[in-house]
PDB file of C-alpha atoms in Angstrom:
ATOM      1  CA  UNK R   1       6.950  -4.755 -25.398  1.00 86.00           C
ATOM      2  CA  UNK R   2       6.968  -4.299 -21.883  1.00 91.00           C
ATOM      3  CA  UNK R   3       3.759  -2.952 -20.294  1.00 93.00           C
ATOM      4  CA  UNK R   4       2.759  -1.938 -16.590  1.00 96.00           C
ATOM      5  CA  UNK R   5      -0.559  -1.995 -14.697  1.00 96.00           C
ATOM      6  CA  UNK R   6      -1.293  -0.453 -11.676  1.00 97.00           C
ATOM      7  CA  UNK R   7      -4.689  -1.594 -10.328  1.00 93.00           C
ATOM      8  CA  UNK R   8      -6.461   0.248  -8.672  1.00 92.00           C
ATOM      9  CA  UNK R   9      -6.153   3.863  -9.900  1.00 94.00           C
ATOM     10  CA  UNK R  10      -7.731   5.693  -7.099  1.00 96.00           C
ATOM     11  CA  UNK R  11      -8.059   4.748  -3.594  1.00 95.00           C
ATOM     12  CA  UNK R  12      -9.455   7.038  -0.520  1.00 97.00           C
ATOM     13  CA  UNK R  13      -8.733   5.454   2.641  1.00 96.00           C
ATOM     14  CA  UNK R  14      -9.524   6.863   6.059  1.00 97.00           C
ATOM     15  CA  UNK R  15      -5.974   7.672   8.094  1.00 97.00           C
ATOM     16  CA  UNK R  16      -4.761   4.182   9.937  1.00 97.00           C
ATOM     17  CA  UNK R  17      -5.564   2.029   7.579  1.00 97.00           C
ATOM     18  CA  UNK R  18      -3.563  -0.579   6.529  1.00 97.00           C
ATOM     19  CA  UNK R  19      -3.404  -0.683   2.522  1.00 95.00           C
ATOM     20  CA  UNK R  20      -2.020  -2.447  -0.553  1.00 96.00           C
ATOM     21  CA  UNK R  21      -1.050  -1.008  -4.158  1.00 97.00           C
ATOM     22  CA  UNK R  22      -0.328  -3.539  -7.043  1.00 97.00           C
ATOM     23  CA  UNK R  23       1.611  -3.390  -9.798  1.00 98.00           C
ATOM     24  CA  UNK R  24       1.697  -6.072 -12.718  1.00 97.00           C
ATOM     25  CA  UNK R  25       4.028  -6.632 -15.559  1.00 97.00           C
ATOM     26  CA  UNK R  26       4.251  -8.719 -18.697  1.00 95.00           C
ATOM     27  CA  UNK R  27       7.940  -9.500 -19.159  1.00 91.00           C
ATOM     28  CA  UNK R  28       9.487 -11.235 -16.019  1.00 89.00           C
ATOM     29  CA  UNK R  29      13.069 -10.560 -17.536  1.00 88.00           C
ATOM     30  CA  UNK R  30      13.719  -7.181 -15.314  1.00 88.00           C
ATOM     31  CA  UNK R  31      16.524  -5.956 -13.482  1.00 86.00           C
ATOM     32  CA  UNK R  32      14.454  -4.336 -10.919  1.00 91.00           C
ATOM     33  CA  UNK R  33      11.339  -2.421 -10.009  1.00 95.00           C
ATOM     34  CA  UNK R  34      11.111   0.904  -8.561  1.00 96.00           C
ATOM     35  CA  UNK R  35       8.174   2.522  -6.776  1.00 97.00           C
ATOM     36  CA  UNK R  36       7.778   6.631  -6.890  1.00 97.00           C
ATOM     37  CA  UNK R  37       5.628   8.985  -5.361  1.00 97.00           C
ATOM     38  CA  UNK R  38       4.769  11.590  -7.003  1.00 96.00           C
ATOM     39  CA  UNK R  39       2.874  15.067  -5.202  1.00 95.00           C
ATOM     40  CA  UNK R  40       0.781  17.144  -6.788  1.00 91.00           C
ATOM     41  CA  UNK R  41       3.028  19.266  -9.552  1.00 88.00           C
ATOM     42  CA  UNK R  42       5.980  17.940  -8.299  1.00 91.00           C
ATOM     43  CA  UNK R  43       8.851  15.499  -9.423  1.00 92.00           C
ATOM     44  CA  UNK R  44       8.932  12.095  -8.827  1.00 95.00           C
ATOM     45  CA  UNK R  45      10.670  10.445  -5.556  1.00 95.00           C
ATOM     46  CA  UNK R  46      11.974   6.998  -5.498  1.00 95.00           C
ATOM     47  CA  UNK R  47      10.182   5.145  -2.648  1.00 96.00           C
ATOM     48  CA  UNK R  48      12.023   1.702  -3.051  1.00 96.00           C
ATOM     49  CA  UNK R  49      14.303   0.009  -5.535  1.00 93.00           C
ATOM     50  CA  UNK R  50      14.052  -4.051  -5.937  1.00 93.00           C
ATOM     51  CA  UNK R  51      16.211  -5.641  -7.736  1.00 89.00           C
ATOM     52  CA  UNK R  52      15.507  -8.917  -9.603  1.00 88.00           C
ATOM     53  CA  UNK R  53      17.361 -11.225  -6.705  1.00 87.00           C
ATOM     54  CA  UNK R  54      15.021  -9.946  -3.974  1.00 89.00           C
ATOM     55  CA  UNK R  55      11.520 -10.705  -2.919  1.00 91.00           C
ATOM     56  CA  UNK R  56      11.093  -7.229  -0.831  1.00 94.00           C
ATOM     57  CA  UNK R  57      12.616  -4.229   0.139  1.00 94.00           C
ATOM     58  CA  UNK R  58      11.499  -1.839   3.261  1.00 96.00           C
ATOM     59  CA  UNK R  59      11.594   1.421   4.281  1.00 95.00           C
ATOM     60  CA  UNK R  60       9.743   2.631   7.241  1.00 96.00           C
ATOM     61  CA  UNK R  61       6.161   2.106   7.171  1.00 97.00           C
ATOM     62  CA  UNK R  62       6.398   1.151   3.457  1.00 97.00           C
ATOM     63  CA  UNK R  63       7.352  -2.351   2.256  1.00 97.00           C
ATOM     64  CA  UNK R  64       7.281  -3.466  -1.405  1.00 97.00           C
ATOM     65  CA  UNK R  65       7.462  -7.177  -2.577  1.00 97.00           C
ATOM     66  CA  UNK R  66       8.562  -8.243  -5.932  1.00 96.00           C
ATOM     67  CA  UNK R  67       7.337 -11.994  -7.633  1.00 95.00           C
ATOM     68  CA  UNK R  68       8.889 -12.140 -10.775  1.00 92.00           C
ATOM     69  CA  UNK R  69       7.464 -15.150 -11.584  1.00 91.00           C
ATOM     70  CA  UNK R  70       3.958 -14.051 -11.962  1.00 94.00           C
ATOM     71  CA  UNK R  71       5.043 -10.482 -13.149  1.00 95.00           C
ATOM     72  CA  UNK R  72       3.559  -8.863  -9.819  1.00 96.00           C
ATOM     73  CA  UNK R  73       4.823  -6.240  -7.390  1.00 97.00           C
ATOM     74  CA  UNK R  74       2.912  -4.762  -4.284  1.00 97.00           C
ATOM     75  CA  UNK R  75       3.990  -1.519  -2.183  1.00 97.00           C
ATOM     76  CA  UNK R  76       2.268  -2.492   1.207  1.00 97.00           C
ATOM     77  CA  UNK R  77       1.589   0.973   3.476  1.00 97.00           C
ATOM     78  CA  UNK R  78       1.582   0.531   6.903  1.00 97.00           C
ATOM     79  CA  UNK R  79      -0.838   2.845   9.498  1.00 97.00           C
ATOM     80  CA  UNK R  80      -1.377   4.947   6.823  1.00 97.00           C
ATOM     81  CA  UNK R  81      -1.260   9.003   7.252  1.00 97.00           C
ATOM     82  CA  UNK R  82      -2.861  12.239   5.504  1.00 97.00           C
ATOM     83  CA  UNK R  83       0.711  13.169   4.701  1.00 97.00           C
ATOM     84  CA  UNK R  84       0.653   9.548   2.559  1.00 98.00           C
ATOM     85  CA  UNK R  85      -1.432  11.249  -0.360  1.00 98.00           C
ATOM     86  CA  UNK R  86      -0.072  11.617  -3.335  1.00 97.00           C
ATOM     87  CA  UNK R  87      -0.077   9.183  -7.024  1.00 97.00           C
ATOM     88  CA  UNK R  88       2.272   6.001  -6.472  1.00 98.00           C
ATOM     89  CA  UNK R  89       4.062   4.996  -9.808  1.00 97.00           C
ATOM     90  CA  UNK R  90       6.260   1.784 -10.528  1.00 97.00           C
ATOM     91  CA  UNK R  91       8.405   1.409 -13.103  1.00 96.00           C
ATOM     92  CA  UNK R  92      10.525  -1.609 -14.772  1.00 94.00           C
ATOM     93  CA  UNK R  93      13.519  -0.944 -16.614  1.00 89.00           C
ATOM     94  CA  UNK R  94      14.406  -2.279 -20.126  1.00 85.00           C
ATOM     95  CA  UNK R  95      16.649  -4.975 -20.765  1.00 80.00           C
ATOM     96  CA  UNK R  96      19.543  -2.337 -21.474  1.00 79.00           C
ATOM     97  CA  UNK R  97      18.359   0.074 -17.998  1.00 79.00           C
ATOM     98  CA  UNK R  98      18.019   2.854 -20.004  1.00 80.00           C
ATOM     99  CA  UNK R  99      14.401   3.802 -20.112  1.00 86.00           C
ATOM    100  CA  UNK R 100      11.804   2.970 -17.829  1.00 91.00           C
ATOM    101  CA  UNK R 101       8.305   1.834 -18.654  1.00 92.00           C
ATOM    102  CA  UNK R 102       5.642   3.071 -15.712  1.00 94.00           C
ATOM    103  CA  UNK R 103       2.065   2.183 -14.718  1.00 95.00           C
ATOM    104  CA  UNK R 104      -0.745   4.650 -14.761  1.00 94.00           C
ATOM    105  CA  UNK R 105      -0.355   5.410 -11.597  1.00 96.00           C
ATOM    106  CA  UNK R 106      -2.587   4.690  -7.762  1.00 97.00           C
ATOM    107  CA  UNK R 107      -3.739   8.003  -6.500  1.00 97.00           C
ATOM    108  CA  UNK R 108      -4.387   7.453  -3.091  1.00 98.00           C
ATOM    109  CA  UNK R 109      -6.063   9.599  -0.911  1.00 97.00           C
ATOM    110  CA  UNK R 110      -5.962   9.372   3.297  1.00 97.00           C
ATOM    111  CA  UNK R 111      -8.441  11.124   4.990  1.00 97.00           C
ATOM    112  CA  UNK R 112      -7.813  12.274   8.397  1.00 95.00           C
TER     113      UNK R 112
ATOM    114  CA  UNK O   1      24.336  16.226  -2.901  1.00 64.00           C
ATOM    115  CA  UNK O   2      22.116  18.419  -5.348  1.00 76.00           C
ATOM    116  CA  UNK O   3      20.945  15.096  -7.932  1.00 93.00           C
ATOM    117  CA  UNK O   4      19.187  15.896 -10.521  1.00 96.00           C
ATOM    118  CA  UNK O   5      18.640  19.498 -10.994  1.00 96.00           C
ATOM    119  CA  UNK O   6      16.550  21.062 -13.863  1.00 97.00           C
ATOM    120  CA  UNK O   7      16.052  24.928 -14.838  1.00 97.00           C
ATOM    121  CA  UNK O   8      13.690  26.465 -15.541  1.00 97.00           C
ATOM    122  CA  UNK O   9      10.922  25.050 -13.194  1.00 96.00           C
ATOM    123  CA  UNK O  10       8.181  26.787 -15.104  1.00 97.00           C
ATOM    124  CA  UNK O  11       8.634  28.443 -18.741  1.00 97.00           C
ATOM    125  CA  UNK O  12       5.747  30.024 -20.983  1.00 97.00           C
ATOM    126  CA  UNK O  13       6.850  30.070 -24.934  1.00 97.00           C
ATOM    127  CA  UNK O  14       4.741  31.142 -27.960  1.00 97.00           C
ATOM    128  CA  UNK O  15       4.275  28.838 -30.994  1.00 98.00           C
ATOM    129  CA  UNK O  16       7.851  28.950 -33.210  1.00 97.00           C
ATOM    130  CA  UNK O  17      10.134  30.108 -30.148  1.00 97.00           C
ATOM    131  CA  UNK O  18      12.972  27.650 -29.416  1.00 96.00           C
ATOM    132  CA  UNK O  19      14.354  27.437 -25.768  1.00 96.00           C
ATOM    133  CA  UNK O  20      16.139  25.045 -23.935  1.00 98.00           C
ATOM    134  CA  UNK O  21      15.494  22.648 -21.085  1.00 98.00           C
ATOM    135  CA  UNK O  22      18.702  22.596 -18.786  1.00 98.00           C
ATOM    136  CA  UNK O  23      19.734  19.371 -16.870  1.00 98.00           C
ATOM    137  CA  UNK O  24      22.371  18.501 -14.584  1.00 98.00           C
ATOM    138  CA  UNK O  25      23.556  15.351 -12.170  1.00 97.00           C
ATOM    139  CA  UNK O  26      26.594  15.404  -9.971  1.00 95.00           C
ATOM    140  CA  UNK O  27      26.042  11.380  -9.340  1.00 93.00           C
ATOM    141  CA  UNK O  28      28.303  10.943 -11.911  1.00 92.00           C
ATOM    142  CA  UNK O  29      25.836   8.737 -13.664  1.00 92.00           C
ATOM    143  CA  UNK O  30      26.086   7.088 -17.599  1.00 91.00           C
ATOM    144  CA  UNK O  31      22.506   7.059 -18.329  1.00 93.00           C
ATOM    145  CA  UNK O  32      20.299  10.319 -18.492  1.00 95.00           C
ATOM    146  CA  UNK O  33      17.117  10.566 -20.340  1.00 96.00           C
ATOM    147  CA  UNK O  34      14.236  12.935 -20.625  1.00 98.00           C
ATOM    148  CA  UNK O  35      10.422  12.135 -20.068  1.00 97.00           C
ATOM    149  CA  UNK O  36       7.060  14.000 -20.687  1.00 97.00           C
ATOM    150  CA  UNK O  37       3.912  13.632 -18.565  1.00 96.00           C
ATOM    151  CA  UNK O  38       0.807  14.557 -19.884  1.00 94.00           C
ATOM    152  CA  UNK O  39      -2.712  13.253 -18.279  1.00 87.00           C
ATOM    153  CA  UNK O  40      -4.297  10.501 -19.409  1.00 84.00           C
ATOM    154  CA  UNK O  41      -0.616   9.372 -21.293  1.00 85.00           C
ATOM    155  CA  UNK O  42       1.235   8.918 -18.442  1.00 88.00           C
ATOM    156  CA  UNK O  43       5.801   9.221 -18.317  1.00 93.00           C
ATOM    157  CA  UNK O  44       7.002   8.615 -21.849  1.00 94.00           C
ATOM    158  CA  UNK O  45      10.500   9.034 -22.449  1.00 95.00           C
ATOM    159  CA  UNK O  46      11.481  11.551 -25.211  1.00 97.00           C
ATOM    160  CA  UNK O  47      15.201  10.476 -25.637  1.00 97.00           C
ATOM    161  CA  UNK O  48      18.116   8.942 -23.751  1.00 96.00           C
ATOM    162  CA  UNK O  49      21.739   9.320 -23.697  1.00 95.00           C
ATOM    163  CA  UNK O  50      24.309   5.892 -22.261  1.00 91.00           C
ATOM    164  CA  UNK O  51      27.297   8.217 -21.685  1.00 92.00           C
ATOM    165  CA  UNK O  52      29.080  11.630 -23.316  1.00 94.00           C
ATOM    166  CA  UNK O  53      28.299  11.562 -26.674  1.00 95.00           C
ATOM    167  CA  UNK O  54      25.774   8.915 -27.058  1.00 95.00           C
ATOM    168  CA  UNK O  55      21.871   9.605 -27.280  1.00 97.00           C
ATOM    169  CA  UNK O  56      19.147   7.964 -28.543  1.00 95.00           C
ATOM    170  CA  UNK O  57      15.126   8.559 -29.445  1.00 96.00           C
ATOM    171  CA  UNK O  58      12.790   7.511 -27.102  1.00 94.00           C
ATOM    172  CA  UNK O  59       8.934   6.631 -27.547  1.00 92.00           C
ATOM    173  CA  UNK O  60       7.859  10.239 -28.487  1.00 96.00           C
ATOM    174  CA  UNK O  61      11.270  12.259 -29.849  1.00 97.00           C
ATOM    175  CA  UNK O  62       9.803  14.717 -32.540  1.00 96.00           C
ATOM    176  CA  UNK O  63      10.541  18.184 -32.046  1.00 96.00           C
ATOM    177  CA  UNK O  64      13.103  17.725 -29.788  1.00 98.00           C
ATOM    178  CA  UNK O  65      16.904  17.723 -30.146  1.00 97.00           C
ATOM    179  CA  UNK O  66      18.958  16.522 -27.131  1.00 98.00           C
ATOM    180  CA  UNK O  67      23.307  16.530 -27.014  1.00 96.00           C
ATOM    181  CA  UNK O  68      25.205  15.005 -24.219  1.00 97.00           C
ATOM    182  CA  UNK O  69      28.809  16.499 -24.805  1.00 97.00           C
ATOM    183  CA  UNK O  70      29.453  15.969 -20.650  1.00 96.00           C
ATOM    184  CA  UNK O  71      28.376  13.440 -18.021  1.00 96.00           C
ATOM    185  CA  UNK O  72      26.967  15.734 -16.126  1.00 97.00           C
ATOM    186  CA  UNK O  73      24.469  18.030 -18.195  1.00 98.00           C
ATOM    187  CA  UNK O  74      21.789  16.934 -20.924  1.00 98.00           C
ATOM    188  CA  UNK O  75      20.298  19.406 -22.554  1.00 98.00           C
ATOM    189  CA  UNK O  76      16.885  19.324 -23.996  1.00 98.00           C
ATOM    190  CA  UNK O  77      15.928  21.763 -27.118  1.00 98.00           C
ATOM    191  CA  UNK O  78      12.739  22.373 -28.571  1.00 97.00           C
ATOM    192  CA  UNK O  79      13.751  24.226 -32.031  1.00 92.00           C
ATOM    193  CA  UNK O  80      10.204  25.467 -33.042  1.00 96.00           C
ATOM    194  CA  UNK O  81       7.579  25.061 -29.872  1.00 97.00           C
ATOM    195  CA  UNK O  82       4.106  23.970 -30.404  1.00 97.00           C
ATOM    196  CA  UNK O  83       1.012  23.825 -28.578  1.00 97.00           C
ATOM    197  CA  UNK O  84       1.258  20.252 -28.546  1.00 97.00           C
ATOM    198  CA  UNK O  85       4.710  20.584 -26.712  1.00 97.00           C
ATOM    199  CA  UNK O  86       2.697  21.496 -23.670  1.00 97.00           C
ATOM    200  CA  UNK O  87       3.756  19.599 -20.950  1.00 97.00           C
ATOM    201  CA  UNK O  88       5.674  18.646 -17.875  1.00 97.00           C
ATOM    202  CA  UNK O  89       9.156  17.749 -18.368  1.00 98.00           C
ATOM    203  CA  UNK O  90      11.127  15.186 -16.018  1.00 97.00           C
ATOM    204  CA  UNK O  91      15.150  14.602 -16.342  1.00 97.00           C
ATOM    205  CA  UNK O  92      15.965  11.172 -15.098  1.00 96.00           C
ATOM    206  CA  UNK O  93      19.848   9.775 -14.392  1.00 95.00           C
ATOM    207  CA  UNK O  94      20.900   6.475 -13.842  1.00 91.00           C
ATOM    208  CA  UNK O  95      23.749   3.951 -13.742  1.00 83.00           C
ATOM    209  CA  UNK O  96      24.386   0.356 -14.309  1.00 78.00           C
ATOM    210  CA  UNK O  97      27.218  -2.085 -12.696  1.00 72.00           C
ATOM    211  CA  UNK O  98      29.443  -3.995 -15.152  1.00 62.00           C
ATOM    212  CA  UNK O  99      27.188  -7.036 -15.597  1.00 63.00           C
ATOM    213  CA  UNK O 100      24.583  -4.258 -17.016  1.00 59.00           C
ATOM    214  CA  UNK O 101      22.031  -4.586 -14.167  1.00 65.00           C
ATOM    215  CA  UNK O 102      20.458  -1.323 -13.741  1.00 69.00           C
ATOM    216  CA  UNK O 103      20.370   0.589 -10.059  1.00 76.00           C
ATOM    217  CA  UNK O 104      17.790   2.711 -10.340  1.00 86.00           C
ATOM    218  CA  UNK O 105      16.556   6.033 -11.179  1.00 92.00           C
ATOM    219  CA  UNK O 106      16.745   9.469  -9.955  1.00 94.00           C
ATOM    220  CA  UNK O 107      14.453  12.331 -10.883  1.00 95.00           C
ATOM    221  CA  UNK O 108      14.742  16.211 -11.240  1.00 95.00           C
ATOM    222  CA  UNK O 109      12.083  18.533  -9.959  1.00 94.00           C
ATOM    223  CA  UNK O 110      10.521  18.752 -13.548  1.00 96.00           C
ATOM    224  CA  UNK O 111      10.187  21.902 -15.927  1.00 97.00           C
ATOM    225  CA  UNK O 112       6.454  22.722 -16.643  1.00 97.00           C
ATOM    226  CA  UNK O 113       6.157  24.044 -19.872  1.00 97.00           C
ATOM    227  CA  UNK O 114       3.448  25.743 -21.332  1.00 97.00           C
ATOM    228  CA  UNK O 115       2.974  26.788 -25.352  1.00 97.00           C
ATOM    229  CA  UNK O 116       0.827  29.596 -26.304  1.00 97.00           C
TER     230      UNK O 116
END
């Protein structure tokens, strides 16, 4: 059974810091890896998808690697902002991509 | 382009009532599945549907029914609500290419549910 660790579970940063959020896995054999944030009481919004054939994906200020080999991913935050708070899930799918299994979660907190 | 849209966003039932948890993607994507987030137990998924007609239990499916007679819509019922049914409630939709890698998932708003 596929599980997912997200190490560590809270961070407080102060604003401009560079940071790093990791995510480990036990089954190599995945499709992809998706990071969400997730706001207080709100939904979850996908950050970055990477699939299995790619080492990293990026997105503005946010770049995510993927080593399948060692079952490890890490969303890498650039200059980071007070708007940047919120909890950070990833999430692998199944060998069939129909359910994801998700970490506990990085709550990370800038402070201006 | 609305995604993943879920009614209602918040919903207060008494123990025994039965409701329904609307959910609706205009992606047209196969997969949609329901998940539950409490604290401390993180996103478990409830049940799961591969295309009209087709659905499946999840990790954590009692007391819920689910039906996918469209694409588009998955419905989520709770027949007899319980405390324990407390929760917040994601919709999720996704799609896969022909070799059956998976593209990713998309997320509604969430329903926060609360059981008196």
């Amino acid at each position: 059974k596929q599980e997912v660790t997200q190490i560590p579970a809270a961070l407080s940063v102060p604003e401009g810091e560079n940071l790093v959020l990791n995510c480990s896995f036990t089954d190599s054999a995945i499709y992809n890896l998706q990071w969400f944030r997730q706001d207080p009481g709100k939904g979850l919004t996908s950050l970055l998808l990477i699939q299995s054939s790619q080492r990293e994906q990026t997105s503005g200020r946010l770049n995510a690697s993927l080593d399948k080999s060692s079952g490890r991913s890490t969303l890498y935050i650039a200059a980071s902002q007070p708007g940047d708070s919120a909890t950070y899930l990833c999430a692998v799918p199944n060998n069939a991509g129909n359910m994801l299994t998700f970490g506990g979660g990085t709550r990370l907190m800038v402070k201006p | 382009n609305a995604g993943v849209t879920q009614t209602p966003k918040f919903q207060v039932l008494k123990t025994g009532q039965s409701m329904t948890l609307q959910c609706a993607q205009d992606m047209n994507h196969e997969y949609m599945s329901w998940y539950r987030q409490d604290p401390g137990m993180g996103l478990r998924l409830i049940h799961y549907s591969v295309g009209a007609g087709i659905t499946d239990q999840g990790e954590v499916p009692n007391g819920y029914n689910v039906s996918r007679s469209t694409t588009e819509d998955f419905p989520l019922r709770l027949l007899s609500a319980a405390p324990s049914q407390t929760s917040v409630y994601f919709c999720a939709s996704s799609y896969s290419g022909a070799e059956g890698a998976n593209y990713g998932y998309t997320f509604g708003s969430g329903t926060r549910l609360t059981v008196v």
